CSV table of C-alpha atoms in Angstrom, one decimal:
chain,number,residue,atom,x,y,z
A,274,MET,CA,-0.8,-18.5,-2.6
A,275,GLY,CA,2.8,-17.1,-2.5
A,276,PRO,CA,4.0,-13.6,-3.5
A,277,GLY,CA,2.2,-11.4,-6.1
A,278,VAL,CA,3.6,-10.9,-9.7
A,279,ALA,CA,4.9,-7.8,-11.3
A,280,GLU,CA,6.6,-7.5,-14.7
A,281,LEU,CA,8.4,-4.7,-16.6
A,282,GLU,CA,9.4,-4.8,-20.3
A,283,PHE,CA,11.8,-2.1,-21.3
A,284,GLU,CA,14.9,-1.3,-23.5
A,285,GLU,CA,17.9,-2.0,-21.2
A,286,ARG,CA,20.0,1.1,-20.5
A,287,PRO,CA,23.9,0.6,-20.6
A,288,ASN,CA,23.8,0.4,-16.8
A,289,GLU,CA,20.3,-0.7,-15.6
A,290,ALA,CA,19.3,-0.6,-12.0
A,291,PHE,CA,16.1,-1.5,-10.3
A,292,THR,CA,14.8,-2.5,-6.8
A,293,VAL,CA,12.2,-5.2,-6.0
A,294,PHE,CA,10.1,-4.5,-2.9
A,295,ALA,CA,8.3,-7.6,-1.7
A,296,ALA,CA,5.7,-7.4,1.2
A,297,ASP,CA,4.0,-10.0,3.3
A,298,LYS,CA,0.9,-10.0,5.5
A,299,THR,CA,-0.7,-7.1,3.7
A,300,GLU,CA,-2.5,-6.0,0.4
A,301,PRO,CA,-1.4,-4.3,-2.9
A,302,GLY,CA,-2.5,-0.9,-1.6
A,303,ALA,CA,0.3,-1.0,0.9
A,304,PHE,CA,2.5,0.6,-1.8
A,305,ASN,CA,0.2,3.6,-2.4
A,306,TYR,CA,1.8,5.8,0.3
A,307,PRO,CA,5.4,5.0,-0.7
A,308,PHE,CA,4.6,5.6,-4.3
A,309,TYR,CA,3.0,8.9,-3.4
A,310,ARG,CA,6.1,10.1,-1.4
A,311,LEU,CA,8.4,9.0,-4.2
A,312,PHE,CA,6.6,10.6,-7.2
A,313,VAL,CA,4.5,13.4,-5.7
A,314,ASP,CA,5.8,14.6,-2.4
A,315,ALA,CA,9.0,16.8,-2.8
A,316,LEU,CA,9.3,17.0,1.0
A,317,SER,CA,10.1,13.2,0.9
A,318,ASN,CA,12.0,13.2,-2.4
A,319,THR,CA,14.1,16.2,-3.4
A,320,GLY,CA,14.5,14.5,-6.8
A,321,LEU,CA,11.1,15.8,-7.8
A,322,ILE,CA,12.8,19.3,-7.8
A,323,VAL,CA,16.3,18.6,-9.0
A,324,ASN,CA,15.7,15.9,-11.5
A,325,GLU,CA,14.3,17.3,-14.7
A,326,SER,CA,12.4,14.1,-15.8
A,327,LEU,CA,10.7,13.7,-12.3
A,328,ALA,CA,9.9,17.4,-12.1
A,329,GLU,CA,7.9,17.2,-15.3
A,330,GLY,CA,5.7,14.6,-13.5
A,331,VAL,CA,4.8,11.0,-14.3
A,332,ILE,CA,1.8,9.0,-15.4
A,333,PHE,CA,0.0,7.0,-12.8
A,334,ASN,CA,-2.2,4.0,-13.8
A,335,ILE,CA,-4.5,3.4,-10.9
A,336,MET,CA,-6.8,0.3,-10.8
A,337,ASP,CA,-10.2,-0.1,-9.1
A,338,VAL,CA,-9.7,-3.6,-7.9
A,339,GLU,CA,-13.4,-4.0,-7.0
A,340,GLU,CA,-14.7,-3.1,-10.4
A,341,GLY,CA,-11.7,-4.2,-12.5
A,342,LYS,CA,-11.2,-0.8,-14.1
A,343,ILE,CA,-8.1,1.4,-14.6
A,344,ALA,CA,-7.6,5.1,-14.8
A,345,GLU,CA,-4.6,7.0,-16.4
A,346,LEU,CA,-3.8,10.0,-14.3
A,347,SER,CA,-1.1,12.6,-15.1
A,348,LEU,CA,1.0,14.7,-12.8
A,349,TRP,CA,0.8,17.5,-12.2
A,350,GLU,CA,-2.7,18.3,-13.6
A,351,ASP,CA,-4.3,15.3,-12.0
A,352,LYS,CA,-2.6,15.6,-8.6
A,353,PRO,CA,-5.8,16.0,-6.5
A,354,THR,CA,-7.5,13.1,-8.3
A,355,ILE,CA,-4.5,10.9,-7.7
A,356,GLU,CA,-4.6,11.9,-4.0
A,357,ALA,CA,-8.3,11.1,-3.8
A,358,ALA,CA,-7.8,7.6,-5.2
A,359,LEU,CA,-4.8,6.8,-2.9
A,360,MET,CA,-6.9,7.7,0.1
A,361,TYR,CA,-8.5,4.2,0.0
A,362,PRO,CA,-5.8,1.7,-0.7
A,363,GLY,CA,-8.3,-1.1,-0.1
A,364,ARG,CA,-10.0,-0.4,-3.4
A,365,TYR,CA,-7.7,1.9,-5.6
A,366,VAL,CA,-4.2,0.5,-6.2
A,367,VAL,CA,-1.3,1.8,-8.2
A,368,SER,CA,-0.7,-0.6,-11.1
A,369,THR,CA,2.1,1.0,-13.1
A,370,ILE,CA,3.9,4.4,-13.3
A,371,ASN,CA,5.5,5.7,-16.5
A,372,THR,CA,7.4,8.8,-17.6
A,373,LYS,CA,5.6,11.4,-19.7
A,374,ASP,CA,7.4,10.0,-22.8
A,375,GLY,CA,6.3,6.4,-22.1
A,376,GLU,CA,9.2,4.9,-20.3
A,377,PRO,CA,8.1,2.3,-17.6
A,378,ILE,CA,9.3,3.1,-14.1
A,379,VAL,CA,7.1,1.0,-11.8
A,380,SER,CA,5.1,-2.2,-12.0
A,381,ALA,CA,3.1,-3.5,-9.0
A,382,SER,CA,1.0,-6.5,-8.3
A,383,THR,CA,-2.8,-5.7,-7.9
A,384,ASP,CA,-4.4,-9.1,-7.3
A,385,ARG,CA,-6.5,-9.3,-4.2
A,386,LEU,CA,-7.2,-12.9,-3.2
A,387,HIS,CA,-10.6,-12.2,-1.6
A,388,ASN,CA,-11.8,-10.7,-4.9
A,389,ILE,CA,-10.9,-14.0,-6.6
A,390,ALA,CA,-12.0,-16.5,-3.9
A,391,GLY,CA,-14.9,-14.5,-2.6
A,392,THR,CA,-13.8,-15.2,1.0
A,393,TYR,CA,-10.7,-14.6,3.1
A,394,VAL,CA,-8.0,-17.1,2.0
A,395,GLY,CA,-4.9,-15.2,3.2
A,396,LYS,CA,-3.3,-11.8,2.4
A,397,ASP,CA,-2.0,-10.9,-1.0
A,398,ASP,CA,1.8,-10.7,-0.5
A,399,PRO,CA,2.2,-7.7,-2.9
A,400,ILE,CA,5.4,-7.0,-4.8
A,401,CYS,CA,6.6,-4.1,-7.0
A,402,ILE,CA,9.6,-3.3,-9.2
A,403,ILE,CA,11.0,0.2,-9.4
A,404,ARG,CA,13.6,1.2,-12.0
A,405,THR,CA,16.1,3.6,-10.5
A,406,GLN,CA,18.9,6.1,-11.4
A,407,LYS,CA,19.3,8.7,-14.1
A,408,LYS,CA,15.9,10.0,-15.2
A,409,PHE,CA,14.2,7.7,-12.6
A,410,PRO,CA,14.3,8.0,-8.8
A,411,ALA,CA,17.7,7.3,-7.3
A,412,THR,CA,18.0,4.0,-5.4
A,413,GLU,CA,18.2,5.7,-2.1
A,414,GLU,CA,15.1,7.8,-2.9
A,415,ALA,CA,13.1,4.7,-3.7
A,416,GLY,CA,14.2,3.0,-0.4
A,417,SER,CA,13.8,6.1,1.8
A,418,VAL,CA,10.1,6.4,1.2
A,419,PHE,CA,9.7,3.2,3.4
A,420,ASN,CA,11.4,5.0,6.4
A,421,ASN,CA,8.0,6.1,7.9
A,422,PRO,CA,6.2,2.8,8.8
A,423,HIS,CA,2.7,3.7,7.6
A,424,TYR,CA,-0.4,1.7,8.6
A,425,VAL,CA,-1.6,-0.9,6.1
A,426,ALA,CA,-4.3,-3.5,6.0
A,427,GLY,CA,-3.5,-7.1,6.7
A,428,ASN,CA,-1.9,-8.7,9.7
A,429,THR,CA,-3.3,-11.6,11.6
A,430,ARG,CA,-6.4,-13.1,9.7
A,431,GLY,CA,-6.1,-10.2,7.3
A,432,SER,CA,-8.4,-8.2,9.6
A,433,HIS,CA,-6.3,-5.4,11.1
A,434,ASN,CA,-4.4,-2.2,10.5
A,435,MET,CA,-0.7,-2.4,11.4
A,436,PRO,CA,2.5,-0.6,10.4
A,437,LEU,CA,4.6,-1.8,7.4
A,438,MET,CA,8.0,-2.8,8.8
A,439,PRO,CA,11.1,-2.8,6.5
A,440,VAL,CA,13.1,-5.9,7.2
A,441,LYS,CA,16.2,-7.8,6.1
A,442,ILE,CA,15.9,-10.4,3.4
A,443,ASN,CA,14.6,-13.8,4.7
A,444,SER,CA,13.3,-12.2,7.9
A,445,ALA,CA,10.6,-14.3,9.6
A,446,ALA,CA,7.1,-12.8,10.3
A,447,THR,CA,6.8,-12.2,14.0
A,448,ILE,CA,4.4,-14.2,16.0
A,449,ASP,CA,3.4,-11.0,17.8
A,450,TYR,CA,0.3,-10.5,15.6
A,451,CYS,CA,2.6,-10.8,12.5
A,452,ILE,CA,3.4,-7.2,11.7
A,453,PRO,CA,3.3,-6.7,8.0
A,454,ILE,CA,6.8,-6.6,6.5
A,455,VAL,CA,8.5,-5.5,3.3
A,456,GLU,CA,12.0,-6.4,1.9
A,457,ALA,CA,14.1,-4.5,-0.6
A,458,LEU,CA,16.2,-6.5,-3.2
A,459,VAL,CA,18.5,-4.1,-5.1
A,460,PHE,CA,19.8,-5.2,-8.5
A,461,SER,CA,22.0,-3.8,-11.2
A,462,MET,CA,22.0,-5.3,-14.7
A,463,HIS,CA,24.4,-5.1,-17.7
A,464,GLY,CA,24.1,-6.9,-20.9
A,465,GLY,CA,21.1,-8.8,-19.6
A,466,LYS,CA,23.1,-10.2,-16.6
A,467,LEU,CA,22.0,-9.4,-13.0
A,468,THR,CA,24.3,-8.4,-10.2
A,469,GLY,CA,22.8,-8.7,-6.7
A,470,PRO,CA,20.6,-8.6,-4.9
A,471,PHE,CA,21.9,-6.3,-2.3
A,472,ASP,CA,19.7,-6.3,0.9
A,473,GLY,CA,18.4,-2.7,0.9
A,474,PHE,CA,17.1,-2.7,4.4
A,475,SER,CA,20.1,-4.4,6.0
A,476,THR,CA,22.1,-1.4,7.2
A,477,ALA,CA,22.1,-0.1,10.8
A,478,ASP,CA,19.8,2.9,10.2
A,479,TRP,CA,16.9,0.5,9.4
A,480,ASP,CA,17.2,-1.0,12.9
A,481,TYR,CA,15.9,2.3,14.2
A,482,ILE,CA,13.1,2.3,11.7
A,483,ARG,CA,12.1,-1.2,12.7
A,484,GLU,CA,11.9,0.0,16.3
A,485,ILE,CA,9.5,2.8,15.3
A,486,ALA,CA,7.4,0.2,13.5
A,487,THR,CA,7.4,-2.0,16.6
A,488,LYS,CA,6.2,0.9,18.8
A,489,LYS,CA,3.5,1.9,16.3
A,490,ALA,CA,2.3,-1.8,16.1
A,491,LEU,CA,2.1,-2.0,20.0
A,492,ALA,CA,0.2,1.2,20.1
A,493,MET,CA,-2.4,0.1,17.6
A,494,ARG,CA,-2.8,-3.3,19.2
A,495,SER,CA,-3.5,-1.6,22.5
A,496,GLN,CA,-6.8,-0.6,20.9
A,497,GLY,CA,-7.9,-4.2,20.7
A,498,PHE,CA,-10.7,-4.9,18.2
A,499,ILE,CA,-12.0,-1.3,18.1
A,500,HIS,CA,-11.6,0.4,14.7
A,501,PRO,CA,-9.2,1.7,13.3
A,502,ALA,CA,-7.2,-1.3,14.8
A,503,THR,CA,-9.4,-3.5,12.8
A,504,LEU,CA,-10.6,-3.1,9.2
A,505,VAL,CA,-13.7,-1.4,8.0
A,506,PRO,CA,-16.8,-3.7,7.8
A,507,SER,CA,-16.8,-3.8,3.9
A,508,GLU,CA,-13.3,-5.5,4.3
A,509,LEU,CA,-14.2,-7.7,7.2
A,510,GLU,CA,-17.2,-9.1,5.4
A,511,TYR,CA,-14.9,-11.5,3.6
A,512,ALA,CA,-14.2,-13.2,7.0
A,513,GLU,CA,-16.9,-15.8,7.4
A,514,GLY,CA,-16.9,-15.5,11.2
A,515,TYR,CA,-17.5,-11.8,11.2
A,516,LYS,CA,-20.2,-12.3,8.6
A,517,ALA,CA,-21.9,-14.8,10.9
A,518,ARG,CA,-21.7,-12.3,13.9
A,519,MET,CA,-23.2,-9.5,11.9
A,520,THR,CA,-26.0,-11.7,10.6
A,521,LYS,CA,-27.0,-12.5,14.1
A,522,LEU,CA,-26.8,-8.9,15.1
A,523,TYR,CA,-29.1,-7.9,12.2
A,524,GLU,CA,-31.6,-10.6,13.3
A,525,LYS,CA,-31.8,-9.1,16.7
A,526,MET,CA,-32.3,-5.5,15.5
A,527,LYS,CA,-35.8,-4.0,16.1
A,528,PRO,CA,-37.3,-0.8,15.0
A,529,LEU,CA,-37.2,2.1,17.4
A,530,LYS,CA,-40.4,2.9,19.2
A,531,ASP,CA,-40.1,6.5,18.1
A,532,LYS,CA,-41.2,6.1,14.5
A,533,ARG,CA,-40.1,9.6,13.4
A,534,SER,CA,-37.7,9.5,10.5
A,535,SER,CA,-34.0,10.4,11.0
A,536,SER,CA,-34.6,13.5,8.9
A,537,ASP,CA,-37.4,14.6,11.2
A,538,ARG,CA,-35.1,14.2,14.2
A,539,LYS,CA,-32.3,16.2,12.5
A,540,GLU,CA,-34.8,19.1,11.8
A,541,SER,CA,-35.8,19.3,15.4
A,542,TYR,CA,-32.2,19.4,16.7
A,543,GLU,CA,-31.0,22.7,18.0
A,544,ASP,CA,-27.3,23.6,17.8
A,545,PRO,CA,-26.1,24.6,21.3
A,546,ASP,CA,-23.8,27.1,19.7
Protein backbone atom coordinates (compact mmCIF):
# COMPACT_ATOMS: atom_id res chain seq x y z
CA MET A 1 0.00 0.00 0.00
CA GLY A 2 2.99 2.36 0.41
CA PRO A 3 3.56 5.01 3.07
CA GLY A 4 0.80 6.81 4.93
CA VAL A 5 -0.24 10.37 4.12
CA ALA A 6 0.07 13.48 6.31
CA GLU A 7 -0.58 17.08 5.31
CA LEU A 8 -0.06 20.49 6.92
CA GLU A 9 -1.46 23.81 5.70
CA PHE A 10 0.04 26.96 7.22
CA GLU A 11 1.28 30.49 6.63
CA GLU A 12 4.96 30.15 5.80
CA ARG A 13 7.36 31.81 8.21
CA PRO A 14 10.31 33.81 6.79
CA ASN A 15 12.48 30.78 7.52
CA GLU A 16 10.36 27.64 7.71
CA ALA A 17 11.71 24.35 9.00
CA PHE A 18 10.10 20.96 9.40
CA THR A 19 11.01 17.29 9.69
CA VAL A 20 9.25 14.32 8.13
CA PHE A 21 9.43 11.06 10.07
CA ALA A 22 8.58 8.04 7.93
CA ALA A 23 8.20 4.60 9.52
CA ASP A 24 7.95 1.10 8.08
CA LYS A 25 6.74 -2.25 9.46
CA THR A 26 4.56 -0.67 12.13
CA GLU A 27 1.30 1.22 12.81
CA PRO A 28 0.35 4.92 13.28
CA GLY A 29 0.36 4.58 17.07
CA ALA A 30 4.13 4.14 16.88
CA PHE A 31 4.41 7.94 17.06
CA ASN A 32 2.39 8.24 20.30
CA TYR A 33 5.37 7.82 22.61
CA PRO A 34 7.71 10.20 20.73
CA PHE A 35 4.94 12.83 20.59
CA TYR A 36 4.43 12.45 24.34
CA ARG A 37 8.13 12.90 25.03
CA LEU A 38 8.26 15.95 22.76
CA PHE A 39 5.21 17.85 24.00
CA VAL A 40 4.51 16.56 27.53
CA ASP A 41 7.69 15.21 29.14
CA ALA A 42 10.11 17.94 30.24
CA LEU A 43 12.65 15.26 31.22
CA SER A 44 12.89 14.46 27.51
CA ASN A 45 12.49 18.01 26.19
CA THR A 46 13.80 20.99 28.15
CA GLY A 47 12.05 23.19 25.60
CA LEU A 48 8.83 22.59 27.53
CA ILE A 49 10.38 24.72 30.28
CA VAL A 50 12.44 27.32 28.44
CA ASN A 51 10.23 27.90 25.37
CA GLU A 52 7.30 30.12 26.31
CA SER A 53 4.93 28.78 23.65
CA LEU A 54 5.58 25.12 24.48
CA ALA A 55 5.38 25.81 28.22
CA GLU A 56 1.82 27.07 27.74
CA GLY A 57 0.89 23.65 26.38
CA VAL A 58 -0.50 22.44 23.08
CA ILE A 59 -3.73 20.94 21.73
CA PHE A 60 -3.72 17.21 20.95
CA ASN A 61 -6.29 15.80 18.54
CA ILE A 62 -6.45 12.08 19.29
CA MET A 63 -8.37 9.71 17.04
CA ASP A 64 -10.15 6.51 18.01
CA VAL A 65 -9.27 4.54 14.89
CA GLU A 66 -11.71 1.75 15.75
CA GLU A 67 -14.76 4.01 16.09
CA GLY A 68 -13.72 6.78 13.69
CA LYS A 69 -14.03 9.50 16.35
CA ILE A 70 -11.67 12.26 17.47
CA ALA A 71 -11.12 14.13 20.75
CA GLU A 72 -9.54 17.55 21.27
CA LEU A 73 -7.44 17.50 24.44
CA SER A 74 -5.54 20.45 25.88
CA LEU A 75 -2.35 20.63 27.93
CA TRP A 76 -2.00 20.99 30.70
CA GLU A 77 -5.52 20.46 32.03
CA ASP A 78 -6.13 17.26 30.04
CA LYS A 79 -2.71 15.70 30.71
CA PRO A 80 -4.02 12.58 32.53
CA THR A 81 -6.63 12.00 29.82
CA ILE A 82 -4.01 12.32 27.08
CA GLU A 83 -1.85 9.81 28.94
CA ALA A 84 -4.76 7.39 29.31
CA ALA A 85 -5.41 7.53 25.56
CA LEU A 86 -1.76 7.13 24.57
CA MET A 87 -1.50 3.97 26.70
CA TYR A 88 -3.12 2.00 23.87
CA PRO A 89 -1.56 3.04 20.53
CA GLY A 90 -3.41 0.25 18.73
CA ARG A 91 -6.65 2.22 19.09
CA TYR A 92 -5.92 5.82 20.10
CA VAL A 93 -3.62 7.68 17.72
CA VAL A 94 -2.39 11.28 17.65
CA SER A 95 -3.75 12.90 14.49
CA THR A 96 -2.66 16.54 14.83
CA ILE A 97 -1.06 18.85 17.39
CA ASN A 98 -1.57 22.62 17.41
CA THR A 99 -0.48 25.57 19.53
CA LYS A 100 -3.01 27.18 21.86
CA ASP A 101 -3.51 29.98 19.30
CA GLY A 102 -4.24 27.53 16.47
CA GLU A 103 -0.88 27.24 14.71
CA PRO A 104 -0.43 23.71 13.30
CA ILE A 105 2.69 21.89 14.54
CA VAL A 106 2.14 18.20 13.77
CA SER A 107 0.16 16.15 11.29
CA ALA A 108 0.33 12.35 11.34
CA SER A 109 -1.22 9.59 9.26
CA THR A 110 -3.91 7.59 11.07
CA ASP A 111 -5.06 5.01 8.51
CA ARG A 112 -4.98 1.39 9.68
CA LEU A 113 -5.14 -1.05 6.77
CA HIS A 114 -6.85 -3.84 8.68
CA ASN A 115 -9.66 -1.44 9.61
CA ILE A 116 -10.15 -0.78 5.90
CA ALA A 117 -9.70 -4.30 4.53
CA GLY A 118 -11.09 -6.24 7.50
CA THR A 119 -8.09 -8.58 7.45
CA TYR A 120 -4.31 -8.35 7.65
CA VAL A 121 -2.95 -6.91 4.39
CA GLY A 122 0.36 -5.48 5.62
CA LYS A 123 1.39 -2.82 8.10
CA ASP A 124 0.47 0.82 7.75
CA ASP A 125 3.86 2.53 7.13
CA PRO A 126 2.92 5.67 9.12
CA ILE A 127 4.34 9.12 8.49
CA CYS A 128 4.28 12.45 10.32
CA ILE A 129 5.35 16.05 9.76
CA ILE A 130 6.65 18.21 12.62
CA ARG A 131 7.24 21.94 12.19
CA THR A 132 10.34 23.05 14.10
CA GLN A 133 12.24 26.05 15.49
CA LYS A 134 11.11 29.31 17.18
CA LYS A 135 7.75 28.72 18.95
CA PHE A 136 7.78 25.05 17.91
CA PRO A 137 10.15 22.31 19.09
CA ALA A 138 13.76 22.65 17.95
CA THR A 139 14.80 20.23 15.22
CA GLU A 140 17.13 18.42 17.63
CA GLU A 141 14.34 18.18 20.21
CA ALA A 142 12.07 16.54 17.66
CA GLY A 143 14.78 14.09 16.62
CA SER A 144 15.97 13.21 20.11
CA VAL A 145 12.63 11.72 21.18
CA PHE A 146 13.47 8.73 18.98
CA ASN A 147 16.68 7.98 20.92
CA ASN A 148 14.97 5.44 23.20
CA PRO A 149 13.82 2.68 20.81
CA HIS A 150 10.38 1.95 22.23
CA TYR A 151 8.36 -1.16 21.49
CA VAL A 152 5.76 -0.84 18.75
CA ALA A 153 3.29 -3.17 17.09
CA GLY A 154 4.04 -4.56 13.64
CA ASN A 155 7.10 -6.46 12.49
CA THR A 156 6.83 -9.76 10.59
CA ARG A 157 3.21 -10.55 9.60
CA GLY A 158 2.20 -7.49 11.62
CA SER A 159 1.86 -9.76 14.64
CA HIS A 160 4.66 -8.79 17.01
CA ASN A 161 5.96 -6.09 19.33
CA MET A 162 9.46 -4.90 18.48
CA PRO A 163 11.55 -1.73 19.04
CA LEU A 164 11.39 1.16 16.58
CA MET A 165 14.89 1.62 15.12
CA PRO A 166 15.95 5.05 13.77
CA VAL A 167 17.77 4.41 10.48
CA LYS A 168 19.49 6.28 7.67
CA ILE A 169 17.47 7.24 4.59
CA ASN A 170 16.98 4.35 2.14
CA SER A 171 17.93 1.71 4.70
CA ALA A 172 16.60 -1.75 3.95
CA ALA A 173 14.34 -3.54 6.41
CA THR A 174 16.34 -6.35 7.98
CA ILE A 175 15.41 -9.96 7.23
CA ASP A 176 15.95 -10.72 10.93
CA TYR A 177 12.22 -10.45 11.66
CA CYS A 178 12.21 -7.00 9.97
CA ILE A 179 12.61 -4.70 12.96
CA PRO A 180 10.30 -1.65 12.56
CA ILE A 181 12.27 1.36 11.32
CA VAL A 182 11.87 5.14 11.12
CA GLU A 183 13.71 7.69 8.95
CA ALA A 184 14.07 11.44 9.53
CA LEU A 185 14.04 13.85 6.56
CA VAL A 186 14.94 17.37 7.72
CA PHE A 187 13.86 20.26 5.48
CA SER A 188 14.09 24.03 5.48
CA MET A 189 11.93 26.24 3.26
CA HIS A 190 12.11 29.84 2.10
CA GLY A 191 9.75 31.46 -0.37
CA GLY A 192 8.09 28.13 -1.06
CA LYS A 193 11.39 26.49 -2.06
CA LEU A 194 12.64 23.45 -0.17
CA THR A 195 16.22 22.81 0.91
CA GLY A 196 17.08 19.24 1.83
CA PRO A 197 16.39 16.73 2.99
CA PHE A 198 19.19 16.27 5.46
CA ASP A 199 19.33 12.71 6.79
CA GLY A 200 18.50 13.26 10.47
CA PHE A 201 19.54 9.82 11.68
CA SER A 202 22.79 9.61 9.68
CA THR A 203 25.24 10.86 12.31
CA ALA A 204 27.50 8.58 14.36
CA ASP A 205 25.55 8.85 17.62
CA TRP A 206 22.58 7.11 16.02
CA ASP A 207 24.73 4.03 15.35
CA TYR A 208 24.76 3.52 19.11
CA ILE A 209 20.97 3.92 19.27
CA ARG A 210 20.61 1.34 16.50
CA GLU A 211 22.71 -1.06 18.58
CA ILE A 212 20.33 -0.55 21.52
CA ALA A 213 17.36 -1.26 19.24
CA THR A 214 19.01 -4.45 17.99
CA LYS A 215 19.62 -5.70 21.53
CA LYS A 216 16.03 -4.93 22.53
CA ALA A 217 14.76 -6.73 19.42
CA LEU A 218 16.80 -9.85 20.18
CA ALA A 219 15.62 -9.81 23.79
CA MET A 220 11.97 -9.65 22.72
CA ARG A 221 12.35 -12.34 20.06
CA SER A 222 13.90 -14.64 22.67
CA GLN A 223 10.38 -14.84 24.14
CA GLY A 224 9.12 -16.50 20.95
CA PHE A 225 5.36 -16.41 20.41
CA ILE A 226 4.44 -15.68 24.04
CA HIS A 227 2.87 -12.27 24.74
CA PRO A 228 4.13 -9.52 24.96
CA ALA A 229 6.39 -10.67 22.11
CA THR A 230 3.20 -11.05 20.06
CA LEU A 231 0.20 -8.74 19.88
CA VAL A 232 -2.94 -8.98 22.00
CA PRO A 233 -5.71 -11.27 20.65
CA SER A 234 -7.89 -8.36 19.51
CA GLU A 235 -5.10 -7.33 17.12
CA LEU A 236 -4.19 -10.87 16.02
CA GLU A 237 -7.81 -11.59 15.09
CA TYR A 238 -7.18 -9.84 11.77
CA ALA A 239 -4.77 -12.65 10.84
CA GLU A 240 -6.81 -15.42 9.22
CA GLY A 241 -4.47 -18.17 10.44
CA TYR A 242 -4.74 -17.08 14.07
CA LYS A 243 -8.51 -16.80 13.74
CA ALA A 244 -8.68 -20.38 12.44
CA ARG A 245 -6.55 -21.67 15.33
CA MET A 246 -8.73 -19.94 17.92
CA THR A 247 -11.93 -21.22 16.27
CA LYS A 248 -10.62 -24.76 16.65
CA LEU A 249 -9.68 -24.07 20.28
CA TYR A 250 -13.17 -22.77 21.09
CA GLU A 251 -14.73 -25.85 19.48
CA LYS A 252 -12.72 -28.07 21.80
CA MET A 253 -13.60 -26.11 24.94
CA LYS A 254 -15.95 -27.93 27.36
CA PRO A 255 -17.63 -26.71 30.56
CA LEU A 256 -15.85 -27.52 33.81
CA LYS A 257 -17.35 -30.35 35.84
CA ASP A 258 -17.47 -28.02 38.84
CA LYS A 259 -20.57 -26.01 37.92
CA ARG A 260 -20.09 -23.34 40.56
CA SER A 261 -19.87 -19.86 39.08
CA SER A 262 -16.61 -17.96 39.09
CA SER A 263 -18.11 -15.51 41.60
CA ASP A 264 -18.86 -18.38 43.99
CA ARG A 265 -15.30 -19.62 43.72
CA LYS A 266 -13.92 -16.15 44.43
CA GLU A 267 -16.11 -15.81 47.54
CA SER A 268 -14.76 -19.07 48.98
CA TYR A 269 -11.12 -18.08 48.39
CA GLU A 270 -9.14 -17.25 51.52
CA ASP A 271 -6.25 -14.83 51.27
CA PRO A 272 -3.16 -16.53 52.79
CA ASP A 273 -1.99 -13.14 54.10
